[in-house]
């Protein structure tokens, strides 16, 4: 009888772990789709980095505060308590989020969406190494293999649009800093998954807005730009941060980073559809390889978790 109960308990735990994992994957996929629209908004708005950071930060903060307020039962005191509850780790996450956002927007002023996305494709390796060192979360052979395949696909995307110039190198350097900041942030969110880190995204957005003030953003914007900035903040950054932060808490850091490389083929796709910046055959092939690596990883890990 005891053995039967133990077997049932193990089956329930396995089922719960698989459900949590797949739920986290769904959140990460949705959040990454939101994040992938950043290049579209940067191109559509066409403003300088400081103006983009200033206005996007304001609308992102509104979106996250609104979500926290709704989730806390429309209680102002509980909303404030969530900000207090993120503690010192939350402020580190906020600073790293700000650095990543600032480097991303500035990078797109100098380099292509494809180059920026390729460098972000290195993220799974950075995160896997940091997670191993910081929280002893060792990546599986499957994760490393799929990350390597995704990196090869990312290389094809980069090779399809590689242009060496002084400005491109600046943009690519900023993209490296963006990826490193994002990697450390991801591991910290995973390490402190017992804390709510959604509020940290709001603080990070406001830090970015405050930092942009030092460089003189343009306060005079048209109503069309107000609408675009609102969509930028609410959907791309606000929803992206909320969904991915919730997802990272449920999924190992290296897995989360691999899923989020879906940004790589999607980001140029939106720019292609909206502005006619068509990718080459090599770029499309690279994007398909990345997609195959991501969804292959989801299937393999999902089956592994399903086993008793």
PDB file of N, CA and C in Angstrom, residues 1 10 13 15 22 55 65 86 125 137 153 163 166-167 175 191 193 200-201 223 235 245 266 279 307:
ATOM      1  N   UNK A   1       0.833  -1.209   0.000  1.00  0.00           N
ATOM      2  CA  UNK A   1       0.000   0.000   0.000  1.00  0.00           C
ATOM      3  C   UNK A   1       0.867   1.259   0.000  1.00  0.00           C
ATOM      4  N   UNK A  10       4.716  10.265  -6.678  1.00  0.00           N
ATOM      5  CA  UNK A  10       5.773  10.561  -7.647  1.00  0.00           C
ATOM      6  C   UNK A  10       5.178  10.959  -8.989  1.00  0.00           C
ATOM      7  N   UNK A  13       3.892  14.497  -8.700  1.00  0.00           N
ATOM      8  CA  UNK A  13       5.001  15.456  -8.733  1.00  0.00           C
ATOM      9  C   UNK A  13       5.554  15.622 -10.141  1.00  0.00           C
ATOM     10  N   UNK A  15       3.930  15.087 -12.955  1.00  0.00           N
ATOM     11  CA  UNK A  15       2.918  15.797 -13.741  1.00  0.00           C
ATOM     12  C   UNK A  15       2.939  17.289 -13.435  1.00  0.00           C
ATOM     13  N   UNK A  22       6.013  23.396 -18.925  1.00  0.00           N
ATOM     14  CA  UNK A  22       5.333  23.760 -20.171  1.00  0.00           C
ATOM     15  C   UNK A  22       4.643  25.123 -20.038  1.00  0.00           C
ATOM     16  N   UNK A  55      10.382  57.910 -23.447  1.00  0.00           N
ATOM     17  CA  UNK A  55       8.954  57.683 -23.592  1.00  0.00           C
ATOM     18  C   UNK A  55       8.583  56.214 -23.412  1.00  0.00           C
ATOM     19  N   UNK A  65       2.867  48.644 -13.568  1.00  0.00           N
ATOM     20  CA  UNK A  65       2.129  49.038 -12.358  1.00  0.00           C
ATOM     21  C   UNK A  65       0.672  48.610 -12.479  1.00  0.00           C
ATOM     22  N   UNK A  86      10.614  42.996  -3.466  1.00  0.00           N
ATOM     23  CA  UNK A  86      11.653  42.513  -4.392  1.00  0.00           C
ATOM     24  C   UNK A  86      13.045  42.641  -3.776  1.00  0.00           C
ATOM     25  N   UNK A 125      24.603  30.561 -24.175  1.00  0.00           N
ATOM     26  CA  UNK A 125      25.901  30.107 -23.689  1.00  0.00           C
ATOM     27  C   UNK A 125      26.355  30.942 -22.491  1.00  0.00           C
ATOM     28  N   UNK A 137      23.328  25.538 -11.445  1.00  0.00           N
ATOM     29  CA  UNK A 137      22.296  24.983 -12.308  1.00  0.00           C
ATOM     30  C   UNK A 137      22.972  24.536 -13.604  1.00  0.00           C
ATOM     31  N   UNK A 153      22.639  28.651 -36.616  1.00  0.00           N
ATOM     32  CA  UNK A 153      21.606  29.344 -37.377  1.00  0.00           C
ATOM     33  C   UNK A 153      21.746  30.847 -37.268  1.00  0.00           C
ATOM     34  N   UNK A 163      28.306  43.628 -42.420  1.00  0.00           N
ATOM     35  CA  UNK A 163      28.966  44.787 -43.005  1.00  0.00           C
ATOM     36  C   UNK A 163      29.899  45.359 -41.940  1.00  0.00           C
ATOM     37  N   UNK A 166      33.047  51.264 -38.913  1.00  0.00           N
ATOM     38  CA  UNK A 166      33.224  51.783 -37.569  1.00  0.00           C
ATOM     39  C   UNK A 166      31.924  51.825 -36.795  1.00  0.00           C
ATOM     40  N   UNK A 167      30.861  52.327 -37.426  1.00  0.00           N
ATOM     41  CA  UNK A 167      29.581  52.447 -36.731  1.00  0.00           C
ATOM     42  C   UNK A 167      28.993  51.076 -36.426  1.00  0.00           C
ATOM     43  N   UNK A 175      25.615  45.662 -28.504  1.00  0.00           N
ATOM     44  CA  UNK A 175      24.786  44.455 -28.458  1.00  0.00           C
ATOM     45  C   UNK A 175      25.403  43.395 -27.546  1.00  0.00           C
ATOM     46  N   UNK A 191      17.625  32.820  -9.693  1.00  0.00           N
ATOM     47  CA  UNK A 191      18.166  32.569  -8.353  1.00  0.00           C
ATOM     48  C   UNK A 191      17.189  33.008  -7.266  1.00  0.00           C
ATOM     49  N   UNK A 193      13.823  33.310  -7.491  1.00  0.00           N
ATOM     50  CA  UNK A 193      12.479  33.083  -8.021  1.00  0.00           C
ATOM     51  C   UNK A 193      11.410  33.063  -6.937  1.00  0.00           C
ATOM     52  N   UNK A 200      10.595  44.843 -10.561  1.00  0.00           N
ATOM     53  CA  UNK A 200      11.937  45.274 -10.956  1.00  0.00           C
ATOM     54  C   UNK A 200      11.947  45.801 -12.392  1.00  0.00           C
ATOM     55  N   UNK A 201      11.095  45.228 -13.246  1.00  0.00           N
ATOM     56  CA  UNK A 201      11.002  45.714 -14.616  1.00  0.00           C
ATOM     57  C   UNK A 201      10.500  47.144 -14.672  1.00  0.00           C
ATOM     58  N   UNK A 223       0.744  63.088 -31.917  1.00  0.00           N
ATOM     59  CA  UNK A 223      -0.197  62.108 -31.386  1.00  0.00           C
ATOM     60  C   UNK A 223       0.065  60.722 -31.962  1.00  0.00           C
ATOM     61  N   UNK A 235       3.111  46.794 -25.024  1.00  0.00           N
ATOM     62  CA  UNK A 235       3.197  45.451 -25.612  1.00  0.00           C
ATOM     63  C   UNK A 235       4.626  44.919 -25.641  1.00  0.00           C
ATOM     64  N   UNK A 245       9.498  37.266 -17.226  1.00  0.00           N
ATOM     65  CA  UNK A 245       9.875  37.167 -15.807  1.00  0.00           C
ATOM     66  C   UNK A 245       9.117  36.027 -15.132  1.00  0.00           C
ATOM     67  N   UNK A 266      12.445  36.221 -35.521  1.00  0.00           N
ATOM     68  CA  UNK A 266      11.231  37.028 -35.552  1.00  0.00           C
ATOM     69  C   UNK A 266      11.507  38.518 -35.740  1.00  0.00           C
ATOM     70  N   UNK A 279      15.000  39.694 -45.768  1.00  0.00           N
ATOM     71  CA  UNK A 279      16.182  38.875 -45.458  1.00  0.00           C
ATOM     72  C   UNK A 279      16.591  38.063 -46.681  1.00  0.00           C
ATOM     73  N   UNK A 307       8.446  11.400 -18.268  1.00  0.00           N
ATOM     74  CA  UNK A 307       8.823  10.058 -17.826  1.00  0.00           C
ATOM     75  C   UNK A 307       8.808   9.974 -16.307  1.00  0.00           C
TER      76      UNK A 307
END
